[in-house]
PDB file of C-alpha atoms and ligand atoms in Angstrom:
ATOM      1  CA  MET A   1      -7.162  28.769 -37.230  1.00  0.00           C
ATOM      2  CA  ARG A   2      -3.472  28.219 -36.665  1.00  0.00           C
ATOM      3  CA  ALA A   3      -3.930  28.936 -32.936  1.00  0.00           C
ATOM      4  CA  ARG A   4      -6.728  26.377 -32.770  1.00  0.00           C
ATOM      5  CA  GLY A   5      -4.441  23.874 -34.529  1.00  0.00           C
ATOM      6  CA  TRP A   6      -1.734  24.355 -31.940  1.00  0.00           C
ATOM      7  CA  ALA A   7      -4.317  24.053 -29.165  1.00  0.00           C
ATOM      8  CA  SER A   8      -5.507  20.681 -30.421  1.00  0.00           C
ATOM      9  CA  ILE A   9      -1.912  19.462 -30.820  1.00  0.00           C
ATOM     10  CA  GLY A  10      -1.319  20.615 -27.228  1.00  0.00           C
ATOM     11  CA  ARG A  11      -4.384  18.704 -26.050  1.00  0.00           C
ATOM     12  CA  LEU A  12      -3.215  15.601 -27.930  1.00  0.00           C
ATOM     13  CA  LEU A  13       0.248  15.845 -26.349  1.00  0.00           C
ATOM     14  CA  ALA A  14      -1.182  16.383 -22.864  1.00  0.00           C
ATOM     15  CA  GLY A  15      -3.457  13.393 -23.425  1.00  0.00           C
ATOM     16  CA  SER A  16      -0.572  11.166 -24.474  1.00  0.00           C
ATOM     17  CA  GLN A  17       1.484  12.382 -21.497  1.00  0.00           C
ATOM     18  CA  ARG A  18      -1.412  11.477 -19.186  1.00  0.00           C
ATOM     19  CA  LEU A  19      -1.632   8.075 -20.882  1.00  0.00           C
ATOM     20  CA  SER A  20       2.084   7.443 -20.549  1.00  0.00           C
ATOM     21  CA  SER A  21       2.167   8.438 -16.876  1.00  0.00           C
ATOM     22  CA  ARG A  22      -0.852   6.189 -16.337  1.00  0.00           C
ATOM     23  CA  SER A  23       0.843   3.276 -18.067  1.00  0.00           C
ATOM     24  CA  HIS A  24       3.988   3.976 -15.992  1.00  0.00           C
ATOM     25  CA  ALA A  25       1.842   3.747 -12.866  1.00  0.00           C
ATOM     26  CA  VAL A  26       0.239   0.509 -14.107  1.00  0.00           C
ATOM     27  CA  MET A  27       3.722  -0.921 -14.760  1.00  0.00           C
ATOM     28  CA  ALA A  28       4.817   0.139 -11.273  1.00  0.00           C
ATOM     29  CA  GLU A  29       1.867  -1.721  -9.718  1.00  0.00           C
ATOM     30  CA  GLU A  30       2.744  -4.851 -11.692  1.00  0.00           C
ATOM     31  CA  ALA A  31       6.385  -4.430 -10.650  1.00  0.00           C
ATOM     32  CA  LYS A  32       5.432  -4.194  -6.966  1.00  0.00           C
ATOM     33  CA  LYS A  33       3.525  -7.449  -7.296  1.00  0.00           C
ATOM     34  CA  LEU A  34       6.440  -9.211  -9.022  1.00  0.00           C
ATOM     35  CA  ALA A  35       8.889  -8.176  -6.295  1.00  0.00           C
ATOM     36  CA  ALA A  36       6.494  -9.057  -3.495  1.00  0.00           C
ATOM     37  CA  TYR A  37       5.679 -12.503  -4.873  1.00  0.00           C
ATOM     38  CA  ALA A  38       9.377 -13.303  -5.437  1.00  0.00           C
ATOM     39  CA  ALA A  39      10.272 -12.360  -1.859  1.00  0.00           C
ATOM     40  CA  VAL A  40       7.441 -14.359  -0.303  1.00  0.00           C
ATOM     41  CA  ASP A  41       8.182 -17.385  -2.495  1.00  0.00           C
ATOM     42  CA  ASN A  42      11.926 -17.313  -1.795  1.00  0.00           C
ATOM     43  CA  HIS A  43      12.009 -16.396   1.881  1.00  0.00           C
ATOM     44  CA  VAL A  44       8.918 -17.787   3.615  1.00  0.00           C
ATOM     45  CA  GLN A  45       8.776 -21.388   4.784  1.00  0.00           C
ATOM     46  CA  ASN A  46       6.502 -23.429   7.015  1.00  0.00           C
ATOM     47  CA  ASN A  47       6.591 -22.745  10.783  1.00  0.00           C
ATOM     48  CA  GLN A  48       8.050 -19.271  10.500  1.00  0.00           C
ATOM     49  CA  VAL A  49       7.396 -15.987  12.237  1.00  0.00           C
ATOM     50  CA  VAL A  50       7.186 -13.292   9.551  1.00  0.00           C
ATOM     51  CA  GLY A  51       7.430  -9.519   9.978  1.00  0.00           C
ATOM     52  CA  VAL A  52       4.897  -7.733   7.773  1.00  0.00           C
ATOM     53  CA  GLY A  53       5.902  -4.267   6.529  1.00  0.00           C
ATOM     54  CA  SER A  54       3.744  -1.295   5.577  1.00  0.00           C
ATOM     55  CA  GLY A  55       2.873   0.581   2.418  1.00  0.00           C
ATOM     56  CA  SER A  56       1.370  -0.337  -0.928  1.00  0.00           C
ATOM     57  CA  THR A  57       3.919  -2.953  -2.059  1.00  0.00           C
ATOM     58  CA  ILE A  58       3.445  -5.057   1.060  1.00  0.00           C
ATOM     59  CA  VAL A  59      -0.230  -5.507   0.141  1.00  0.00           C
ATOM     60  CA  TYR A  60       0.886  -7.831  -2.666  1.00  0.00           C
ATOM     61  CA  ALA A  61       3.195  -9.725  -0.303  1.00  0.00           C
ATOM     62  CA  VAL A  62       0.352 -10.343   2.133  1.00  0.00           C
ATOM     63  CA  ASP A  63      -1.894 -11.474  -0.745  1.00  0.00           C
ATOM     64  CA  ARG A  64       0.736 -14.008  -1.757  1.00  0.00           C
ATOM     65  CA  LEU A  65       1.440 -15.054   1.826  1.00  0.00           C
ATOM     66  CA  ALA A  66      -2.261 -15.733   2.441  1.00  0.00           C
ATOM     67  CA  GLU A  67      -2.468 -17.651  -0.842  1.00  0.00           C
ATOM     68  CA  ARG A  68       0.488 -19.837   0.121  1.00  0.00           C
ATOM     69  CA  VAL A  69      -0.836 -20.399   3.648  1.00  0.00           C
ATOM     70  CA  ARG A  70      -4.150 -21.611   2.141  1.00  0.00           C
ATOM     71  CA  GLN A  71      -2.699 -23.705  -0.669  1.00  0.00           C
ATOM     72  CA  GLU A  72       0.276 -25.219   1.172  1.00  0.00           C
ATOM     73  CA  LYS A  73      -1.356 -25.302   4.616  1.00  0.00           C
ATOM     74  CA  LEU A  74       1.559 -23.385   6.094  1.00  0.00           C
ATOM     75  CA  ASN A  75       1.781 -22.498   9.743  1.00  0.00           C
ATOM     76  CA  ILE A  76       2.853 -18.825   9.682  1.00  0.00           C
ATOM     77  CA  ILE A  77       2.739 -16.259  12.453  1.00  0.00           C
ATOM     78  CA  CYS A  78       2.723 -12.595  11.428  1.00  0.00           C
ATOM     79  CA  VAL A  79       4.077  -9.612  13.339  1.00  0.00           C
ATOM     80  CA  PRO A  80       2.871  -6.246  11.969  1.00  0.00           C
ATOM     81  CA  THR A  81       4.879  -3.022  11.587  1.00  0.00           C
ATOM     82  CA  SER A  82       1.878  -0.669  11.715  1.00  0.00           C
ATOM     83  CA  PHE A  83      -1.863  -0.392  12.145  1.00  0.00           C
ATOM     84  CA  GLN A  84      -2.146  -0.902   8.372  1.00  0.00           C
ATOM     85  CA  ALA A  85      -0.116  -4.122   8.501  1.00  0.00           C
ATOM     86  CA  ARG A  86      -2.209  -5.398  11.423  1.00  0.00           C
ATOM     87  CA  GLN A  87      -5.390  -4.771   9.389  1.00  0.00           C
ATOM     88  CA  LEU A  88      -3.920  -6.551   6.378  1.00  0.00           C
ATOM     89  CA  ILE A  89      -3.009  -9.590   8.477  1.00  0.00           C
ATOM     90  CA  LEU A  90      -6.487  -9.755   9.997  1.00  0.00           C
ATOM     91  CA  GLN A  91      -8.300  -9.145   6.690  1.00  0.00           C
ATOM     92  CA  HIS A  92      -6.406 -12.053   5.119  1.00  0.00           C
ATOM     93  CA  GLY A  93      -7.203 -14.397   8.014  1.00  0.00           C
ATOM     94  CA  LEU A  94      -3.520 -14.770   8.913  1.00  0.00           C
ATOM     95  CA  THR A  95      -2.289 -15.384  12.459  1.00  0.00           C
ATOM     96  CA  LEU A  96      -1.518 -12.112  14.214  1.00  0.00           C
ATOM     97  CA  SER A  97       1.123 -11.849  16.895  1.00  0.00           C
ATOM     98  CA  ASP A  98       3.431  -9.216  18.407  1.00  0.00           C
ATOM     99  CA  LEU A  99       6.961  -8.808  19.706  1.00  0.00           C
ATOM    100  CA  ASP A 100       5.903  -9.690  23.285  1.00  0.00           C
ATOM    101  CA  ARG A 101       5.015 -13.185  22.171  1.00  0.00           C
ATOM    102  CA  HIS A 102       7.428 -13.474  19.241  1.00  0.00           C
ATOM    103  CA  PRO A 103      10.467 -11.247  19.812  1.00  0.00           C
ATOM    104  CA  GLU A 104      12.518 -13.265  17.289  1.00  0.00           C
ATOM    105  CA  LEU A 105      11.376 -13.304  13.692  1.00  0.00           C
ATOM    106  CA  ASP A 106      12.603 -15.588  10.941  1.00  0.00           C
ATOM    107  CA  VAL A 107      12.159 -12.986   8.239  1.00  0.00           C
ATOM    108  CA  ALA A 108      10.746  -9.487   7.844  1.00  0.00           C
ATOM    109  CA  ILE A 109       9.543  -8.264   4.448  1.00  0.00           C
ATOM    110  CA  ASP A 110       8.947  -4.579   3.812  1.00  0.00           C
ATOM    111  CA  GLY A 111       8.839  -1.919   1.115  1.00  0.00           C
ATOM    112  CA  ALA A 112      11.141   1.089   0.818  1.00  0.00           C
ATOM    113  CA  ASP A 113      11.038   4.580  -0.620  1.00  0.00           C
ATOM    114  CA  GLU A 114      14.551   4.317  -2.009  1.00  0.00           C
ATOM    115  CA  VAL A 115      17.267   1.659  -2.085  1.00  0.00           C
ATOM    116  CA  ASP A 116      20.860   2.611  -2.916  1.00  0.00           C
ATOM    117  CA  ALA A 117      23.704   0.511  -4.265  1.00  0.00           C
ATOM    118  CA  ASP A 118      24.768  -0.504  -0.716  1.00  0.00           C
ATOM    119  CA  LEU A 119      21.214  -1.453   0.240  1.00  0.00           C
ATOM    120  CA  THR A 120      20.918   1.582   2.466  1.00  0.00           C
ATOM    121  CA  LEU A 121      17.265   2.517   2.534  1.00  0.00           C
ATOM    122  CA  ILE A 122      15.048   5.512   3.017  1.00  0.00           C
ATOM    123  CA  LYS A 123      11.814   4.384   4.633  1.00  0.00           C
ATOM    124  CA  GLY A 124       8.917   6.133   6.289  1.00  0.00           C
ATOM    125  CA  GLY A 125       7.068   7.575   3.317  1.00  0.00           C
ATOM    126  CA  GLY A 126       4.013   6.053   4.969  1.00  0.00           C
ATOM    127  CA  GLY A 127       5.077   7.259   8.408  1.00  0.00           C
ATOM    128  CA  CYS A 128       5.624   3.792   9.914  1.00  0.00           C
ATOM    129  CA  LEU A 129       9.420   3.860  10.106  1.00  0.00           C
ATOM    130  CA  THR A 130       9.832   3.312  13.851  1.00  0.00           C
ATOM    131  CA  GLN A 131       7.832   0.106  14.108  1.00  0.00           C
ATOM    132  CA  GLU A 132       9.275  -1.010  10.768  1.00  0.00           C
ATOM    133  CA  LYS A 133      12.821  -0.598  12.070  1.00  0.00           C
ATOM    134  CA  ILE A 134      12.037  -2.369  15.333  1.00  0.00           C
ATOM    135  CA  VAL A 135      10.501  -5.356  13.566  1.00  0.00           C
ATOM    136  CA  ALA A 136      13.291  -5.523  10.952  1.00  0.00           C
ATOM    137  CA  GLY A 137      15.835  -5.387  13.773  1.00  0.00           C
ATOM    138  CA  CYS A 138      14.206  -8.439  15.408  1.00  0.00           C
ATOM    139  CA  ALA A 139      14.352 -10.507  12.207  1.00  0.00           C
ATOM    140  CA  LYS A 140      17.081 -12.949  11.216  1.00  0.00           C
ATOM    141  CA  HIS A 141      16.609 -11.811   7.619  1.00  0.00           C
ATOM    142  CA  PHE A 142      15.288  -8.482   6.389  1.00  0.00           C
ATOM    143  CA  VAL A 143      14.134  -8.471   2.779  1.00  0.00           C
ATOM    144  CA  VAL A 144      13.035  -5.405   0.810  1.00  0.00           C
ATOM    145  CA  ILE A 145      10.482  -5.327  -1.997  1.00  0.00           C
ATOM    146  CA  ALA A 146      10.181  -2.416  -4.401  1.00  0.00           C
ATOM    147  CA  ASP A 147       9.330  -1.372  -7.920  1.00  0.00           C
ATOM    148  CA  PHE A 148      11.900  -0.017 -10.387  1.00  0.00           C
ATOM    149  CA  ARG A 149      11.267   3.610  -9.319  1.00  0.00           C
ATOM    150  CA  LYS A 150      12.926   2.966  -5.933  1.00  0.00           C
ATOM    151  CA  ASP A 151      16.174   1.649  -7.394  1.00  0.00           C
ATOM    152  CA  SER A 152      18.921   4.201  -6.954  1.00  0.00           C
ATOM    153  CA  LYS A 153      22.701   4.492  -6.985  1.00  0.00           C
ATOM    154  CA  ALA A 154      22.773   7.085  -4.217  1.00  0.00           C
ATOM    155  CA  LEU A 155      20.050   8.234  -1.826  1.00  0.00           C
ATOM    156  CA  GLY A 156      18.198  11.305  -3.043  1.00  0.00           C
ATOM    157  CA  GLN A 157      18.440  10.431  -6.733  1.00  0.00           C
ATOM    158  CA  GLN A 158      14.950   8.938  -6.896  1.00  0.00           C
ATOM    159  CA  TRP A 159      13.198   9.875  -3.649  1.00  0.00           C
ATOM    160  CA  LYS A 160      12.862  13.645  -3.455  1.00  0.00           C
ATOM    161  CA  LYS A 161      10.813  13.972  -0.266  1.00  0.00           C
ATOM    162  CA  GLY A 162      13.729  13.617   2.111  1.00  0.00           C
ATOM    163  CA  VAL A 163      14.485  11.358   5.075  1.00  0.00           C
ATOM    164  CA  PRO A 164      11.505  10.889   7.413  1.00  0.00           C
ATOM    165  CA  ILE A 165      12.362  11.371  11.083  1.00  0.00           C
ATOM    166  CA  GLU A 166       9.865  10.530  13.827  1.00  0.00           C
ATOM    167  CA  VAL A 167       9.950  13.046  16.690  1.00  0.00           C
ATOM    168  CA  ILE A 168       8.210  13.642  19.989  1.00  0.00           C
ATOM    169  CA  PRO A 169       5.658  16.420  19.197  1.00  0.00           C
ATOM    170  CA  MET A 170       6.999  19.000  21.692  1.00  0.00           C
ATOM    171  CA  ALA A 171      10.486  18.692  20.176  1.00  0.00           C
ATOM    172  CA  TYR A 172       9.749  19.144  16.473  1.00  0.00           C
ATOM    173  CA  VAL A 173      11.013  22.745  16.250  1.00  0.00           C
ATOM    174  CA  PRO A 174      14.318  22.247  18.135  1.00  0.00           C
ATOM    175  CA  VAL A 175      14.984  18.961  16.331  1.00  0.00           C
ATOM    176  CA  SER A 176      14.314  20.590  12.968  1.00  0.00           C
ATOM    177  CA  ARG A 177      16.667  23.490  13.782  1.00  0.00           C
ATOM    178  CA  THR A 178      19.422  21.192  15.026  1.00  0.00           C
ATOM    179  CA  ILE A 179      19.262  19.029  11.916  1.00  0.00           C
ATOM    180  CA  ALA A 180      19.452  22.074   9.607  1.00  0.00           C
ATOM    181  CA  LYS A 181      22.347  23.532  11.626  1.00  0.00           C
ATOM    182  CA  CYS A 182      24.385  20.331  11.811  1.00  0.00           C
ATOM    183  CA  PHE A 183      23.672  18.734   8.452  1.00  0.00           C
ATOM    184  CA  GLY A 184      22.208  21.460   6.222  1.00  0.00           C
ATOM    185  CA  GLY A 185      19.020  21.236   4.209  1.00  0.00           C
ATOM    186  CA  GLU A 186      15.594  21.629   5.731  1.00  0.00           C
ATOM    187  CA  ALA A 187      13.555  19.383   8.025  1.00  0.00           C
ATOM    188  CA  LYS A 188       9.861  20.200   7.594  1.00  0.00           C
ATOM    189  CA  LEU A 189       6.906  19.027   9.618  1.00  0.00           C
ATOM    190  CA  ARG A 190       4.822  16.603   7.570  1.00  0.00           C
ATOM    191  CA  MET A 191       1.271  17.880   7.251  1.00  0.00           C
ATOM    192  CA  ALA A 192      -1.781  15.653   6.937  1.00  0.00           C
ATOM    193  CA  VAL A 193      -3.811  15.637   3.726  1.00  0.00           C
ATOM    194  CA  SER A 194      -7.355  14.887   4.858  1.00  0.00           C
ATOM    195  CA  LYS A 195      -7.015  16.368   8.326  1.00  0.00           C
ATOM    196  CA  ALA A 196      -6.014  19.790   9.557  1.00  0.00           C
ATOM    197  CA  GLY A 197      -2.563  19.888  11.137  1.00  0.00           C
ATOM    198  CA  PRO A 198       0.360  17.472  11.157  1.00  0.00           C
ATOM    199  CA  VAL A 199       0.529  13.756  10.405  1.00  0.00           C
ATOM    200  CA  VAL A 200       0.366  11.852  13.684  1.00  0.00           C
ATOM    201  CA  THR A 201       2.112   8.475  13.618  1.00  0.00           C
ATOM    202  CA  ASP A 202       0.867   5.148  15.011  1.00  0.00           C
ATOM    203  CA  ASN A 203       2.989   6.037  18.052  1.00  0.00           C
ATOM    204  CA  SER A 204       1.304   9.461  18.464  1.00  0.00           C
ATOM    205  CA  ASN A 205       4.388  11.344  17.281  1.00  0.00           C
ATOM    206  CA  PHE A 206       5.159  13.783  14.441  1.00  0.00           C
ATOM    207  CA  ILE A 207       7.255  13.287  11.305  1.00  0.00           C
ATOM    208  CA  LEU A 208       9.906  15.661  10.004  1.00  0.00           C
ATOM    209  CA  ASP A 209      10.952  15.175   6.377  1.00  0.00           C
ATOM    210  CA  TRP A 210      14.589  16.169   6.101  1.00  0.00           C
ATOM    211  CA  LYS A 211      15.495  17.316   2.588  1.00  0.00           C
ATOM    212  CA  PHE A 212      19.260  16.955   2.557  1.00  0.00           C
ATOM    213  CA  GLU A 213      21.422  18.978   0.186  1.00  0.00           C
ATOM    214  CA  HIS A 214      24.110  16.450  -0.619  1.00  0.00           C
ATOM    215  CA  ALA A 215      25.173  12.847   0.034  1.00  0.00           C
ATOM    216  CA  HIS A 216      26.246  12.025   3.591  1.00  0.00           C
ATOM    217  CA  LYS A 217      27.914   9.176   5.400  1.00  0.00           C
ATOM    218  CA  TRP A 218      24.531   7.709   6.224  1.00  0.00           C
ATOM    219  CA  LYS A 219      25.623   5.489   9.088  1.00  0.00           C
ATOM    220  CA  GLU A 220      27.215   8.425  10.942  1.00  0.00           C
ATOM    221  CA  VAL A 221      24.351  10.795  10.162  1.00  0.00           C
ATOM    222  CA  ASN A 222      21.792   8.242  11.309  1.00  0.00           C
ATOM    223  CA  THR A 223      23.596   7.802  14.637  1.00  0.00           C
ATOM    224  CA  ALA A 224      24.050  11.555  15.104  1.00  0.00           C
ATOM    225  CA  ILE A 225      20.394  12.363  14.385  1.00  0.00           C
ATOM    226  CA  LYS A 226      19.272   9.683  16.796  1.00  0.00           C
ATOM    227  CA  MET A 227      21.295  11.412  19.531  1.00  0.00           C
ATOM    228  CA  ILE A 228      19.262  14.648  19.230  1.00  0.00           C
ATOM    229  CA  PRO A 229      16.853  14.848  22.180  1.00  0.00           C
ATOM    230  CA  GLY A 230      13.308  14.314  20.951  1.00  0.00           C
ATOM    231  CA  VAL A 231      14.198  12.102  17.990  1.00  0.00           C
ATOM    232  CA  VAL A 232      12.454   8.747  18.178  1.00  0.00           C
ATOM    233  CA  GLU A 233      13.801   7.117  15.010  1.00  0.00           C
ATOM    234  CA  THR A 234      15.044   7.905  11.523  1.00  0.00           C
ATOM    235  CA  GLY A 235      13.964   6.461   8.198  1.00  0.00           C
ATOM    236  CA  LEU A 236      17.581   5.658   7.334  1.00  0.00           C
ATOM    237  CA  PHE A 237      18.016   1.885   7.380  1.00  0.00           C
ATOM    238  CA  VAL A 238      21.753   1.303   7.215  1.00  0.00           C
ATOM    239  CA  GLY A 239      23.233  -2.211   7.106  1.00  0.00           C
ATOM    240  CA  MET A 240      19.886  -3.852   7.828  1.00  0.00           C
ATOM    241  CA  ALA A 241      18.574  -5.207   4.519  1.00  0.00           C
ATOM    242  CA  GLU A 242      20.195  -8.368   3.274  1.00  0.00           C
ATOM    243  CA  ARG A 243      18.398  -8.510  -0.042  1.00  0.00           C
ATOM    244  CA  ALA A 244      16.231  -6.282  -2.213  1.00  0.00           C
ATOM    245  CA  TYR A 245      13.848  -7.452  -4.921  1.00  0.00           C
ATOM    246  CA  PHE A 246      13.010  -4.910  -7.622  1.00  0.00           C
ATOM    247  CA  GLY A 247      10.138  -5.520  -9.991  1.00  0.00           C
ATOM    248  CA  MET A 248      11.244  -4.083 -13.336  1.00  0.00           C
ATOM    249  CA  GLU A 249       9.413  -2.432 -16.220  1.00  0.00           C
ATOM    250  CA  ASP A 250      10.124  -5.378 -18.527  1.00  0.00           C
ATOM    251  CA  GLY A 251       8.430  -7.847 -16.178  1.00  0.00           C
ATOM    252  CA  SER A 252      11.643  -9.247 -14.710  1.00  0.00           C
ATOM    253  CA  VAL A 253      12.737  -9.209 -11.076  1.00  0.00           C
ATOM    254  CA  GLN A 254      16.177  -7.942 -10.131  1.00  0.00           C
ATOM    255  CA  VAL A 255      17.848  -9.036  -6.940  1.00  0.00           C
ATOM    256  CA  ARG A 256      20.386  -6.911  -5.070  1.00  0.00           C
ATOM    257  CA  ASP A 257      22.513  -8.030  -2.151  1.00  0.00           C
ATOM    258  CA  PRO A 258      24.813  -5.714  -0.175  1.00  0.00           C
ATOM    259  CA  PRO A 259      28.309  -5.366  -1.641  1.00  0.00           C
ATOM    260  CA  VAL A 260      30.934  -7.613  -0.061  1.00  0.00           C
ATOM    261  CA  ASN A 261      33.601  -5.435   1.563  1.00  0.00           C
TER     262      ASN A 261
HETATM  263  C1  LIG B   1       6.105   3.174   5.257  1.00  0.00           C
HETATM  264  C2  LIG B   1       7.245   2.684   4.457  1.00  0.00           C
HETATM  265  C3  LIG B   1       6.940   1.983   3.188  1.00  0.00           C
HETATM  266  O1  LIG B   1       7.472   0.701   3.249  1.00  0.00           O
HETATM  267  C4  LIG B   1       7.538   2.765   2.064  1.00  0.00           C
HETATM  268  O2  LIG B   1       6.979   4.072   2.119  1.00  0.00           O
HETATM  269  C5  LIG B   1       7.221   2.136   0.719  1.00  0.00           C
HETATM  270  O3  LIG B   1       5.868   2.217   0.462  1.00  0.00           O
HETATM  271  P1  LIG B   1       5.230   1.732  -0.905  1.00  0.00           P
HETATM  272  O4  LIG B   1       5.346   0.257  -0.945  1.00  0.00           O
HETATM  273  O5  LIG B   1       3.809   2.228  -0.842  1.00  0.00           O
HETATM  274  O6  LIG B   1       6.005   2.403  -2.000  1.00  0.00           O
HETATM  275  O7  LIG B   1       8.392   2.834   4.792  1.00  0.00           O
HETATM  276  O8  LIG B   1       6.559   3.866   6.388  1.00  0.00           O
END
C-alpha cells in the first residue's frame, strides 16, 4: 500500500516536472519571438540588404520581416546563411539574393547557441556556422537574437555541446587530435540523427564539436584553430556582434552591447 502511495507520488512529481519543462520550452519559444521581433523592428529599414541567419529563432525574424515588407511596402533584399535560410526567404515571398550580387549588407540578423558578457558567441548548433560567419562579416551591423537560455557570463556555462568546428572530411581525425593536444578537451565528430554517419554541412564538410575543459582567450584560440590544416571555420564569433537581443522569461527583451574598453 505504502509502496503504491510512493509510486503515485513519483508519477505526480514526474508529471509536474514534464509540465514545467514543457512550460519552460513554451516560454523559450515566446522569448525567441520577442527577441526576433525587436531586432527586426529596430534594425531593418527600407531599401536595405539584410543577412538572414539560420536556426529556430530566425524563423520568427523572417515572419516579422515578411509582415513588415507587406504592411510597409518595404524594399528589402535578403542574403541567406544556409539552405534553411534560403527556403525561409522563398517561402515568405521575400527577395532572395547572394554575396555575388550583394557583397555588402546593411545588417545581418542571426541566432546563437550562447552569448557571453563580451558578446562573444558560440554558433553552429545547426551546422551553418561557416556561411553565417561569412554573411555576418559582410554586414555593417551584426545583430544577435536569442532566448534567455543562451545568455551567459562565460562561454560553456549554458551551452554544453562545445564549439562547432567545420572541417574538410579527410582531415577530421588529425584536426580533432591537434585540437585535443593543443587546447585540451575533446573534439568529436557530429553524427547525424536521421541518417547513418556524420552530419554533412551545406558546404559538404563535417562538424567537430569541441568540448573544452576551461575558459580560453577566445580570440587567440579561434585564430589558432583556424590555422590547423583542414579547418574551414569555427563557431567562435569574436568581436563580430554589435548587439544582442534576449527574450526573457518575464516577457521583456534585454539588450546587450559589447563592453566599452
Ligand atoms: C546554426 C546556428 C544557430 O543560429 C544557432 O544554433 C541558434 O539556433 P536556434 O535559434 O535554433 O537556437 O548557429 O548554425
